[in-house]
Structures are given as structure tokens and as C-alpha cells.
mmCIF file of C-alpha atoms (C1' of nucleotides) in Angstrom:
data_model
loop_
_atom_site.group_PDB
_atom_site.id
_atom_site.type_symbol
_atom_site.label_atom_id
_atom_site.label_comp_id
_atom_site.label_asym_id
_atom_site.label_seq_id
_atom_site.Cartn_x
_atom_site.Cartn_y
_atom_site.Cartn_z
ATOM 1 C CA UNK G 150 14.542 19.461 11.772
ATOM 2 C CA UNK G 151 11.044 18.200 12.037
ATOM 3 C CA UNK G 152 8.998 21.184 11.214
ATOM 4 C CA UNK G 153 8.897 24.654 9.822
ATOM 5 C CA UNK G 154 6.488 26.572 11.945
ATOM 6 C CA UNK G 155 6.977 29.810 10.055
ATOM 7 C CA UNK G 156 5.397 28.377 6.958
ATOM 8 C CA UNK G 157 3.344 25.768 8.698
ATOM 9 C CA UNK G 158 5.044 23.048 6.786
ATOM 10 C CA UNK G 159 6.098 19.968 8.608
ATOM 11 C CA UNK G 160 9.236 18.097 7.646
ATOM 12 C CA UNK G 161 11.112 15.076 8.833
ATOM 13 C CA UNK G 162 9.946 11.598 9.737
ATOM 14 C CA UNK G 163 6.322 10.779 9.270
ATOM 15 C CA UNK G 164 4.101 9.843 12.177
ATOM 16 C CA UNK G 165 1.668 6.979 12.045
ATOM 17 C CA UNK G 166 -1.212 9.438 12.237
ATOM 18 C CA UNK G 167 0.062 11.289 9.223
ATOM 19 C CA UNK G 168 0.402 8.064 7.311
ATOM 20 C CA UNK G 169 -3.149 7.230 8.187
ATOM 21 C CA UNK G 170 -4.406 10.541 6.899
ATOM 22 C CA UNK G 171 -2.451 10.136 3.715
ATOM 23 C CA UNK G 172 -3.708 6.605 3.151
ATOM 24 C CA UNK G 173 -7.269 7.728 3.710
ATOM 25 C CA UNK G 174 -6.814 10.480 1.195
ATOM 26 C CA UNK G 175 -5.424 8.125 -1.419
ATOM 27 C CA UNK G 176 -8.175 5.618 -0.779
ATOM 28 C CA UNK G 177 -10.691 8.338 -1.307
ATOM 29 C CA UNK G 178 -9.234 10.274 -4.229
ATOM 30 C CA UNK G 179 -6.499 8.097 -5.575
ATOM 31 C CA UNK G 180 -2.771 8.828 -5.709
ATOM 32 C CA UNK G 181 -3.108 12.347 -7.059
ATOM 33 C CA UNK G 182 -3.897 15.889 -6.007
ATOM 34 C CA UNK G 183 -1.099 15.786 -3.510
ATOM 35 C CA UNK G 184 -1.108 19.482 -2.989
ATOM 36 C CA UNK G 185 -4.756 19.436 -2.022
ATOM 37 C CA UNK G 186 -3.886 17.421 1.062
ATOM 38 C CA UNK G 187 -2.268 20.458 2.536
ATOM 39 C CA UNK G 188 -4.650 22.991 1.110
ATOM 40 C CA UNK G 189 -7.497 21.085 2.718
ATOM 41 C CA UNK G 190 -5.666 21.240 6.002
ATOM 42 C CA UNK G 191 -5.397 17.469 6.292
ATOM 43 C CA UNK G 192 -1.645 17.497 6.700
ATOM 44 C CA UNK G 193 1.009 20.132 7.105
ATOM 45 C CA UNK G 194 3.090 18.495 4.454
ATOM 46 C CA UNK G 195 3.900 19.636 0.972
ATOM 47 C CA UNK G 196 2.370 17.805 -1.927
ATOM 48 C CA UNK G 197 5.803 16.607 -2.857
ATOM 49 C CA UNK G 198 6.368 15.194 0.555
ATOM 50 C CA UNK G 199 3.017 13.425 0.509
ATOM 51 C CA UNK G 200 3.632 11.928 -2.880
ATOM 52 C CA UNK G 201 7.085 10.771 -1.860
ATOM 53 C CA UNK G 202 5.760 9.171 1.282
ATOM 54 C CA UNK G 203 3.107 7.327 -0.644
ATOM 55 C CA UNK G 204 5.332 6.195 -3.457
ATOM 56 C CA UNK G 205 8.220 5.076 -1.295
ATOM 57 C CA UNK G 206 6.572 3.739 1.831
ATOM 58 C CA UNK G 207 2.815 3.483 1.830
ATOM 59 C CA UNK G 208 2.042 2.197 -1.612
ATOM 60 C CA UNK G 209 0.814 -1.412 -1.548
ATOM 61 C CA UNK G 210 3.055 -4.332 -2.469
ATOM 62 C CA UNK G 211 6.286 -2.625 -1.639
ATOM 63 C CA UNK G 212 9.210 -4.757 -0.573
ATOM 64 C CA UNK G 213 10.071 -2.624 2.402
ATOM 65 C CA UNK G 214 13.033 -3.733 4.448
ATOM 66 C CA UNK G 215 13.869 -6.525 2.059
ATOM 67 C CA UNK G 216 17.328 -6.692 0.630
ATOM 68 C CA UNK G 217 17.811 -6.874 -3.088
ATOM 69 C CA UNK G 218 17.954 -10.424 -4.313
ATOM 70 C CA UNK G 219 20.647 -11.572 -6.671
ATOM 71 C CA UNK G 220 18.168 -11.481 -9.475
ATOM 72 C CA UNK G 221 17.187 -7.940 -8.616
ATOM 73 C CA UNK G 222 20.822 -6.933 -8.443
ATOM 74 C CA UNK G 223 21.368 -8.457 -11.816
ATOM 75 C CA UNK G 224 18.466 -6.552 -13.269
ATOM 76 C CA UNK G 225 19.589 -3.270 -11.792
ATOM 77 C CA UNK G 226 23.108 -3.659 -13.048
ATOM 78 C CA UNK G 227 21.975 -4.650 -16.475
ATOM 79 C CA UNK G 228 19.441 -1.874 -16.764
ATOM 80 C CA UNK G 229 21.745 0.733 -15.323
ATOM 81 C CA UNK G 230 24.221 -0.126 -18.025
ATOM 82 C CA UNK G 231 21.454 0.161 -20.535
ATOM 83 C CA UNK G 232 19.564 3.207 -19.322
ATOM 84 C CA UNK G 233 22.010 4.996 -17.101
ATOM 85 C CA UNK G 234 20.761 6.505 -13.873
ATOM 86 C CA UNK G 235 17.142 6.347 -14.869
ATOM 87 C CA UNK G 236 16.047 4.958 -11.557
ATOM 88 C CA UNK G 237 12.352 5.382 -12.065
ATOM 89 C CA UNK G 238 12.559 3.543 -15.334
ATOM 90 C CA UNK G 239 14.679 0.792 -13.855
ATOM 91 C CA UNK G 240 12.287 0.469 -10.948
ATOM 92 C CA UNK G 241 9.470 -0.367 -13.319
ATOM 93 C CA UNK G 242 11.265 -3.632 -14.013
ATOM 94 C CA UNK G 243 11.406 -4.465 -10.326
ATOM 95 C CA UNK G 244 8.027 -5.138 -8.767
ATOM 96 C CA UNK G 245 7.820 -3.761 -5.283
ATOM 97 C CA UNK G 246 10.860 -1.581 -5.681
ATOM 98 C CA UNK G 247 10.853 2.177 -5.927
ATOM 99 C CA UNK G 248 13.189 4.451 -7.740
ATOM 100 C CA UNK G 249 14.505 5.439 -4.350
ATOM 101 C CA UNK G 250 15.246 1.819 -3.533
ATOM 102 C CA UNK G 251 17.143 1.361 -6.746
ATOM 103 C CA UNK G 252 18.962 4.614 -6.288
ATOM 104 C CA UNK G 253 19.987 3.722 -2.765
ATOM 105 C CA UNK G 254 21.070 0.289 -3.790
ATOM 106 C CA UNK G 255 23.204 1.642 -6.565
ATOM 107 C CA UNK G 256 24.656 4.345 -4.405
ATOM 108 C CA UNK G 257 25.636 1.859 -1.733
ATOM 109 C CA UNK G 258 27.160 -0.348 -4.328
ATOM 110 C CA UNK G 259 29.203 2.471 -5.771
ATOM 111 C CA UNK G 260 30.407 3.575 -2.384
ATOM 112 C CA UNK G 261 31.329 0.060 -1.457
ATOM 113 C CA UNK G 262 33.328 -0.407 -4.580
ATOM 114 C CA UNK G 263 35.031 2.918 -4.176
ATOM 115 C CA UNK G 264 35.964 2.137 -0.626
ATOM 116 C CA UNK G 265 37.184 -1.315 -1.470
ATOM 117 C CA UNK G 266 39.361 -0.121 -4.227
ATOM 118 C CA UNK G 267 40.736 3.035 -2.797
ATOM 119 C CA UNK G 268 44.303 3.062 -1.644
ATOM 120 C CA UNK G 269 44.866 3.414 2.038
ATOM 121 C CA UNK G 270 48.003 5.383 2.799
ATOM 122 C CA UNK G 271 49.286 2.935 5.361
ATOM 123 C CA UNK G 272 48.286 -0.664 5.216
ATOM 124 C CA UNK G 273 47.004 -1.944 8.489
ATOM 125 C CA UNK G 274 45.990 -5.335 9.612
ATOM 126 C CA UNK G 275 42.477 -4.601 8.585
ATOM 127 C CA UNK G 276 43.474 -3.087 5.338
ATOM 128 C CA UNK G 277 45.088 -6.009 3.693
ATOM 129 C CA UNK G 278 42.753 -5.529 0.875
ATOM 130 C CA UNK G 279 45.248 -3.620 -1.077
ATOM 131 C CA UNK G 280 46.706 -4.859 -4.203
ATOM 132 C CA UNK G 281 50.290 -5.727 -4.107
ATOM 133 C CA UNK G 282 52.230 -6.877 -7.037
ATOM 134 C CA UNK G 283 55.537 -8.537 -6.908
ATOM 135 C CA UNK G 284 57.738 -9.646 -9.632
ATOM 136 C CA UNK G 285 60.221 -12.390 -9.557
ATOM 137 C CA UNK G 286 61.885 -11.235 -12.687
ATOM 138 C CA UNK G 287 62.492 -7.973 -14.288
ATOM 139 C CA UNK G 288 60.392 -7.403 -17.312
ATOM 140 C CA UNK G 289 61.278 -4.185 -19.011
ATOM 141 C CA UNK G 290 58.089 -3.990 -20.933
ATOM 142 C CA UNK G 291 55.998 -4.135 -17.821
ATOM 143 C CA UNK G 292 56.047 -1.398 -15.291
ATOM 144 C CA UNK G 293 53.269 -2.046 -12.873
ATOM 145 C CA UNK G 294 53.581 1.325 -11.264
ATOM 146 C CA UNK G 295 53.387 3.048 -14.566
ATOM 147 C CA UNK G 296 50.455 1.440 -16.133
ATOM 148 C CA UNK G 297 49.074 4.912 -16.401
ATOM 149 C CA UNK G 298 45.748 3.929 -15.078
ATOM 150 C CA UNK G 299 45.636 6.864 -12.815
ATOM 151 C CA UNK G 300 45.286 9.258 -15.633
ATOM 152 C CA UNK G 301 41.786 10.474 -15.824
ATOM 153 C CA UNK G 302 39.544 8.892 -18.329
ATOM 154 C CA UNK G 303 41.787 6.032 -19.007
ATOM 155 C CA UNK G 304 39.992 2.797 -19.282
ATOM 156 C CA UNK G 305 40.851 0.369 -16.591
ATOM 157 C CA UNK G 306 40.808 -2.304 -19.188
ATOM 158 C CA UNK G 307 44.083 -0.817 -20.179
ATOM 159 C CA UNK G 308 45.363 -2.453 -17.083
ATOM 160 C CA UNK G 309 44.523 -5.825 -18.422
ATOM 161 C CA UNK G 310 46.115 -5.047 -21.677
ATOM 162 C CA UNK G 311 49.195 -3.742 -20.021
ATOM 163 C CA UNK G 312 49.265 -6.676 -17.753
ATOM 164 C CA UNK G 313 48.805 -9.186 -20.466
ATOM 165 C CA UNK G 314 51.311 -7.621 -22.738
ATOM 166 C CA UNK G 315 53.764 -6.921 -20.024
ATOM 167 C CA UNK G 316 53.960 -10.181 -18.198
ATOM 168 C CA UNK G 317 56.798 -12.187 -19.433
ATOM 169 C CA UNK G 318 56.988 -15.893 -19.382
ATOM 170 C CA UNK G 319 57.735 -17.289 -15.983
ATOM 171 C CA UNK G 320 57.236 -13.940 -14.437
ATOM 172 C CA UNK G 321 55.267 -13.915 -11.249
ATOM 173 C CA UNK G 322 52.944 -11.250 -10.099
ATOM 174 C CA UNK G 323 51.515 -11.396 -6.639
ATOM 175 C CA UNK G 324 48.309 -9.742 -5.842
ATOM 176 C CA UNK G 325 46.835 -9.426 -2.451
ATOM 177 C CA UNK G 326 43.143 -9.834 -2.435
ATOM 178 C CA UNK G 327 40.985 -6.857 -2.733
ATOM 179 C CA UNK G 328 39.217 -7.193 0.526
ATOM 180 C CA UNK G 329 35.535 -7.426 0.311
ATOM 181 C CA UNK G 330 35.675 -7.810 -3.358
ATOM 182 C CA UNK G 331 34.725 -11.075 -2.005
ATOM 183 C CA UNK G 332 32.751 -10.893 1.130
ATOM 184 C CA UNK G 333 34.555 -13.134 3.553
ATOM 185 C CA UNK G 334 31.462 -13.981 5.434
ATOM 186 C CA UNK G 335 29.645 -15.483 2.555
ATOM 187 C CA UNK G 336 32.096 -16.156 -0.112
ATOM 188 C CA UNK G 337 35.469 -17.131 -1.061
ATOM 189 C CA UNK G 338 38.068 -15.725 1.232
ATOM 190 C CA UNK G 339 40.900 -14.738 -0.919
ATOM 191 C CA UNK G 340 43.250 -14.423 1.978
ATOM 192 C CA UNK G 341 42.740 -17.837 3.360
ATOM 193 C CA UNK G 342 41.410 -19.934 0.627
ATOM 194 C CA UNK G 343 43.960 -19.494 -2.026
ATOM 195 C CA UNK G 344 47.090 -18.324 -0.391
ATOM 196 C CA UNK G 345 48.053 -15.290 1.504
ATOM 197 C CA UNK G 346 49.258 -13.994 -1.754
ATOM 198 C CA UNK G 347 47.215 -14.947 -4.667
ATOM 199 C CA UNK G 348 49.858 -15.303 -7.213
ATOM 200 C CA UNK G 349 49.435 -14.506 -10.820
ATOM 201 C CA UNK G 350 52.094 -15.707 -13.099
ATOM 202 C CA UNK G 351 52.623 -16.676 -16.627
ATOM 203 C CA UNK G 352 54.088 -19.691 -18.171
ATOM 204 C CA UNK G 353 54.230 -19.811 -21.849
ATOM 205 C CA UNK G 354 50.875 -18.489 -22.810
ATOM 206 C CA UNK G 355 49.074 -19.287 -19.639
ATOM 207 C CA UNK G 356 48.082 -17.144 -16.758
ATOM 208 C CA UNK G 357 48.277 -18.836 -13.402
ATOM 209 C CA UNK G 358 46.849 -18.081 -10.043
ATOM 210 C CA UNK G 359 48.871 -19.586 -7.298
ATOM 211 C CA UNK G 360 50.511 -22.729 -8.458
ATOM 212 C CA UNK G 361 47.670 -23.525 -10.739
ATOM 213 C CA UNK G 362 48.003 -23.053 -14.412
ATOM 214 C CA UNK G 363 44.727 -21.562 -15.223
ATOM 215 C CA UNK G 364 44.119 -19.973 -18.505
ATOM 216 C CA UNK G 365 45.630 -19.515 -21.831
ATOM 217 C CA UNK G 366 46.690 -15.929 -21.743
ATOM 218 C CA UNK G 367 48.335 -14.680 -24.868
ATOM 219 C CA UNK G 368 50.352 -11.518 -24.631
ATOM 220 C CA UNK G 369 47.559 -9.391 -25.867
ATOM 221 C CA UNK G 370 43.984 -9.690 -24.880
ATOM 222 C CA UNK G 371 41.965 -11.196 -27.566
ATOM 223 C CA UNK G 372 38.327 -10.932 -28.200
ATOM 224 C CA UNK G 373 37.511 -14.247 -26.724
ATOM 225 C CA UNK G 374 38.837 -15.293 -23.420
ATOM 226 C CA UNK G 375 38.076 -17.898 -20.913
ATOM 227 C CA UNK G 376 39.436 -17.973 -17.459
ATOM 228 C CA UNK G 377 39.610 -20.977 -15.265
ATOM 229 C CA UNK G 378 40.120 -20.851 -11.612
ATOM 230 C CA UNK G 379 41.278 -23.820 -9.696
ATOM 231 C CA UNK G 380 41.918 -24.813 -6.147
ATOM 232 C CA UNK G 381 43.670 -27.618 -4.438
ATOM 233 C CA UNK G 382 40.579 -29.200 -3.144
ATOM 234 C CA UNK G 383 36.918 -28.912 -2.629
ATOM 235 C CA UNK G 384 37.413 -27.360 0.761
ATOM 236 C CA UNK G 385 39.000 -24.407 -0.788
ATOM 237 C CA UNK G 386 36.354 -23.815 -3.296
ATOM 238 C CA UNK G 387 34.500 -20.679 -2.629
ATOM 239 C CA UNK G 388 30.865 -19.982 -2.845
ATOM 240 C CA UNK G 389 30.485 -17.176 -5.218
ATOM 241 C CA UNK G 390 27.351 -15.243 -4.804
ATOM 242 C CA UNK G 391 27.727 -11.854 -6.285
ATOM 243 C CA UNK G 392 28.109 -12.035 -10.000
ATOM 244 C CA UNK G 393 28.922 -8.445 -10.575
ATOM 245 C CA UNK G 394 30.650 -6.701 -7.809
ATOM 246 C CA UNK G 395 32.875 -9.531 -6.994
ATOM 247 C CA UNK G 396 35.506 -10.755 -9.237
ATOM 248 C CA UNK G 397 35.018 -14.421 -8.641
ATOM 249 C CA UNK G 398 31.417 -14.355 -7.961
ATOM 250 C CA UNK G 399 28.364 -16.317 -8.737
ATOM 251 C CA UNK G 400 29.751 -19.748 -8.634
ATOM 252 C CA UNK G 401 28.405 -22.271 -6.242
ATOM 253 C CA UNK G 402 31.171 -24.450 -5.019
ATOM 254 C CA UNK G 403 28.864 -27.351 -4.565
ATOM 255 C CA UNK G 404 28.429 -27.490 -8.272
ATOM 256 C CA UNK G 405 32.026 -27.166 -9.097
ATOM 257 C CA UNK G 406 34.779 -29.614 -9.249
ATOM 258 C CA UNK G 407 38.300 -28.816 -8.402
ATOM 259 C CA UNK G 408 38.365 -26.424 -11.218
ATOM 260 C CA UNK G 409 35.999 -23.575 -11.239
ATOM 261 C CA UNK G 410 35.632 -21.600 -14.332
ATOM 262 C CA UNK G 411 34.616 -18.087 -14.785
ATOM 263 C CA UNK G 412 34.717 -15.712 -17.611
ATOM 264 C CA UNK G 413 35.431 -12.147 -18.087
ATOM 265 C CA UNK G 414 32.715 -10.414 -19.905
ATOM 266 C CA UNK G 415 29.561 -8.628 -19.114
ATOM 267 C CA UNK G 416 27.878 -10.924 -16.696
ATOM 268 C CA UNK G 417 24.787 -8.820 -16.492
ATOM 269 C CA UNK G 418 24.141 -9.538 -20.085
ATOM 270 C CA UNK G 419 24.338 -13.226 -19.523
ATOM 271 C CA UNK G 420 21.494 -15.478 -18.619
ATOM 272 C CA UNK G 421 21.336 -15.758 -14.902
ATOM 273 C CA UNK G 422 21.303 -19.495 -15.140
ATOM 274 C CA UNK G 423 24.774 -19.413 -16.511
ATOM 275 C CA UNK G 424 25.877 -17.511 -13.505
ATOM 276 C CA UNK G 425 24.065 -19.668 -11.042
ATOM 277 C CA UNK G 426 25.390 -22.915 -12.319
ATOM 278 C CA UNK G 427 28.878 -21.619 -12.179
ATOM 279 C CA UNK G 428 29.631 -23.215 -15.461
ATOM 280 C CA UNK G 429 31.083 -20.571 -17.590
ATOM 281 C CA UNK G 430 30.280 -20.423 -21.171
ATOM 282 C CA UNK G 431 32.741 -21.814 -23.545
ATOM 283 C CA UNK G 432 33.785 -18.421 -24.679
ATOM 284 C CA UNK G 433 32.683 -14.948 -24.001
ATOM 285 C CA UNK G 434 33.262 -11.822 -25.907
ATOM 286 C CA UNK G 435 35.547 -9.701 -23.906
ATOM 287 C CA UNK G 436 34.430 -6.165 -24.051
ATOM 288 C CA UNK G 437 37.298 -3.796 -23.628
ATOM 289 C CA UNK G 438 35.479 -1.756 -21.052
ATOM 290 C CA UNK G 439 33.604 -4.243 -19.085
ATOM 291 C CA UNK G 440 34.389 -5.818 -15.797
ATOM 292 C CA UNK G 441 37.231 -3.658 -14.641
ATOM 293 C CA UNK G 442 35.480 -0.519 -15.646
ATOM 294 C CA UNK G 443 33.272 -1.105 -12.728
ATOM 295 C CA UNK G 444 36.142 -0.138 -10.524
ATOM 296 C CA UNK G 445 37.660 3.231 -10.022
ATOM 297 C CA UNK G 446 40.735 3.302 -12.134
ATOM 298 C CA UNK G 447 42.870 4.387 -9.265
ATOM 299 C CA UNK G 448 42.471 0.984 -7.728
ATOM 300 C CA UNK G 449 45.447 -0.002 -9.758
ATOM 301 C CA UNK G 450 47.529 2.763 -8.372
ATOM 302 C CA UNK G 451 48.055 0.591 -5.396
ATOM 303 C CA UNK G 452 49.873 -1.963 -7.401
ATOM 304 C CA UNK G 453 53.457 -1.934 -6.397
ATOM 305 C CA UNK G 454 56.436 -3.795 -7.471
ATOM 306 C CA UNK G 455 57.953 -5.900 -4.808
ATOM 307 C CA UNK G 456 61.663 -6.288 -4.791
ATOM 308 C CA UNK G 457 62.895 -9.014 -6.926
ATOM 309 C CA UNK G 458 63.862 -12.106 -5.065
ATOM 310 C CA UNK G 459 67.468 -11.329 -5.784
ATOM 311 C CA UNK G 460 67.052 -8.011 -4.044
ATOM 312 C CA UNK G 461 65.472 -9.372 -0.909
ATOM 313 C "C1'" DA Q 200 32.545 -2.167 26.463
ATOM 314 C "C1'" DA Q 201 33.506 1.837 23.955
ATOM 315 C "C1'" DG Q 202 34.742 4.270 20.025
ATOM 316 C "C1'" DT Q 203 34.854 4.421 15.120
ATOM 317 C "C1'" DA Q 204 33.708 3.214 10.486
ATOM 318 C "C1'" DT Q 205 30.422 1.825 7.346
ATOM 319 C "C1'" DC Q 206 25.864 0.822 5.670
ATOM 320 C "C1'" DT Q 207 21.008 1.519 4.942
ATOM 321 C "C1'" DC Q 208 17.270 4.103 3.962
ATOM 322 C "C1'" DA Q 209 13.915 7.830 4.576
ATOM 323 C "C1'" DA Q 210 13.410 12.298 3.317
ATOM 324 C "C1'" DC Q 211 14.613 16.761 1.344
ATOM 325 C "C1'" DC Q 212 16.123 19.769 -2.466
ATOM 326 C "C1'" DG Q 213 16.546 21.563 -7.001
ATOM 327 C "C1'" DC Q 214 15.635 21.113 -11.686
ATOM 328 C "C1'" DG Q 215 12.883 20.324 -15.533
ATOM 329 C "C1'" DC Q 216 8.655 18.903 -17.731
ATOM 330 C "C1'" DT Q 217 3.626 19.164 -18.449
ATOM 331 C "C1'" DC Q 218 -0.517 21.377 -18.470
ATOM 332 C "C1'" DA Q 219 -4.075 24.619 -17.334
ATOM 333 C "C1'" DT Q 220 -4.999 29.383 -17.384
ATOM 334 C "C1'" DA H 123 3.108 32.987 -25.933
ATOM 335 C "C1'" DA H 124 3.859 33.599 -21.034
ATOM 336 C "C1'" DT H 125 3.256 32.162 -16.507
ATOM 337 C "C1'" DG H 126 2.735 29.435 -12.536
ATOM 338 C "C1'" DA H 127 1.218 25.259 -10.149
ATOM 339 C "C1'" DG H 128 1.765 20.470 -9.811
ATOM 340 C "C1'" DC H 129 4.360 16.695 -10.381
ATOM 341 C "C1'" DG H 130 8.248 13.414 -11.355
ATOM 342 C "C1'" DC H 131 12.961 12.500 -11.221
ATOM 343 C "C1'" DG H 132 17.822 12.314 -9.856
ATOM 344 C "C1'" DG H 133 21.140 13.860 -6.494
ATOM 345 C "C1'" DT H 134 22.177 14.500 -1.858
ATOM 346 C "C1'" DT H 135 21.937 14.459 3.107
ATOM 347 C "C1'" DG H 136 21.616 12.820 7.672
ATOM 348 C "C1'" DA H 137 19.987 9.789 11.366
ATOM 349 C "C1'" DG H 138 19.899 5.351 13.073
ATOM 350 C "C1'" DA H 139 21.588 0.650 12.737
ATOM 351 C "C1'" DT H 140 25.183 -2.438 12.287
ATOM 352 C "C1'" DA H 141 29.893 -4.033 11.920
ATOM 353 C "C1'" DC H 142 34.432 -3.653 13.141
ATOM 354 C "C1'" DT H 143 38.537 -2.675 16.016
#
DNA sequence: AAGTATCTCAACCGCGCTCAT
DNA sequence: AATGAGCGCGGTTGAGATACT
């Protein structure tokens, strides 16, 4: 719908001529009196529509058509956590960005995460992003299917707690990569770069990924936790670019040795430099509802127990 | 190459606040 | 104090672009 002839109000995409009229009006009177634009017969647009057009598209120094930088993403995520969905307020911290930009960015991000983490009914070749958990040994205290993360309102961090408390020594849990948690085109490809099954296991008090013993991982999550991530060789080291959406993000492989380190925590509260260098802090406070709360809790519903090796 | 899924972004809508009358 | 216009904000929609199969 482009217009409403009954009321003489035009809607839909703006024409260049309309933009020109609007710009002339603002140059003459300033960005105000939006309703007068229509009452003067300059445009058949509502004052709201005029204001929106100016604020979102015509205003000087806008970063139109420019993707959010990592720094901007960091700011949005940090401020959203702080202010909530106060897009206009958040936008004031981002020169050249409008509340609409921020809103759209956040919306896309949410949708992306939701899509990534949702459980497809039937795994297909393209849907190998599901989480799959296998266990080599029975561990009565750990029932992956019954972590009760699907119950509404339950913190997804419960998953970590359940996981940490449930994994028994020498038990192996396999997890298929959440596809696009890491963007294969620009970052670490979980599928190829680690193994086809990233394998989480425990030995003594350590959590391992693949064959690598990675982190001390006591049965219960403690306040301070550091996680190391290692790979066989430099070739396998990913380039982590997204510090927030992606689990293993923000680390530049060129700056890492064979062991990359990352930390659970609230990355958006950390100095960006820490993220960029890829050198995790020594220790980070682990907030109970931090990283994993960014995901829909039902992501963990997909976790399934694979038959024990003895059953295969 | 075609069909489908997903993403991006411009624009609209409704609600609530402020302020002039 | 009540009312209505103007405006700002957050949520939502839909078209076009792009990616994927």
C-alpha cells in the first residue's frame, strides 16, 4: 500500500522528491513542526512519517547501509543488558545509529539465535547444528534428557550446573556443533576444525573437548572459572570474531598458540581489548545467568543420550 | 537455474508522555 | 482539571536482497 487517497495521506516508500521537500523544510525550520509539513500542503505524509523519515534516513551523519562493527555490537549488547529495550537511549551511545538501527540489529540477533538453537524435528544434512550428547558410561546422577531446562523460566545456567555435577569422571559427552553459533565462513568451523563430534569429557576434575584436557572443572560450578580451548595445531585454530553470540568467539587465531583460552562470563562487561587479544583474563566471575542465558532454554532439549558403546 | 529459507531494513502502528489551550 | 495535538518510543510487518539447497 502506497497511499490512502480517502484521507489524502500517502504511505509506503518515500520518493526522492518527497525527501527533497522534507530536507528543505528541515533546513528552513529545523527538525520540528512535523505536522505542519502536511498542513502546509508540502507533503501528503503524516507528521510522524516525516519525523521518522528524517530521523532514520535523512538526518546527517547516519551510517546508512553500514553493518554494525564489533565495537558497536559490543556496546549494544552491553547497554541492552543494562537498559533493556531502550533503543533510543542505546542509540545515543552509537553515533550515526538510530533507535531503529539498534532495534533491527537486536531483532535480527535474537531471531538468529532462536533459529540456531531451535530443535529441528528431523536432522538433515544441513541441520547438523543440533546438539547431540553421547555418553560412554552410565552416570545415574546425570540425565541429559531430563535436565529440566525446558521448563519455563528455568535458567539455562542450570544446564551447566547439571552438566558439571552430573558428568562423572571419564565420562564422555559428545556435542555436535551448534551450527552458526560459529559462522563457518568467517570463524571456527566446529564441524571440521575440531572433530565431527566435539567431545566433552571429564577426567578427574577436568573438562575436555576432544582429546584435549582443557579446564579444571569441579563437579559444581564455582564462582571463578577459566576455560581453555586447545587444538592440535595452528591450522585448526579458529578466528573468533563475535564475542557474544558465538560461544568461542573473539579470539584471533593469529595471536594464539596451540592453546586458546576463553572464559565464561559476561564478555560485554569486559574491556574490548581483552576480547580482541584473545587472551582471557586469569579468572572471571561466572555469573549464574550469563552466557547461556542468551540462548533459548529449549536449545538443550535437543540434547540426547546416545547409546552407550556397549549398546551399539 | 529454480525454489526456498533467511536476513535486512524501511516504514507503519499503537501507546504513552508532554504541553498548550 | 480535562482535552487534544504533537511527538517519541518500542513492537511489528512486509518487501526486497541474499544465501542456501
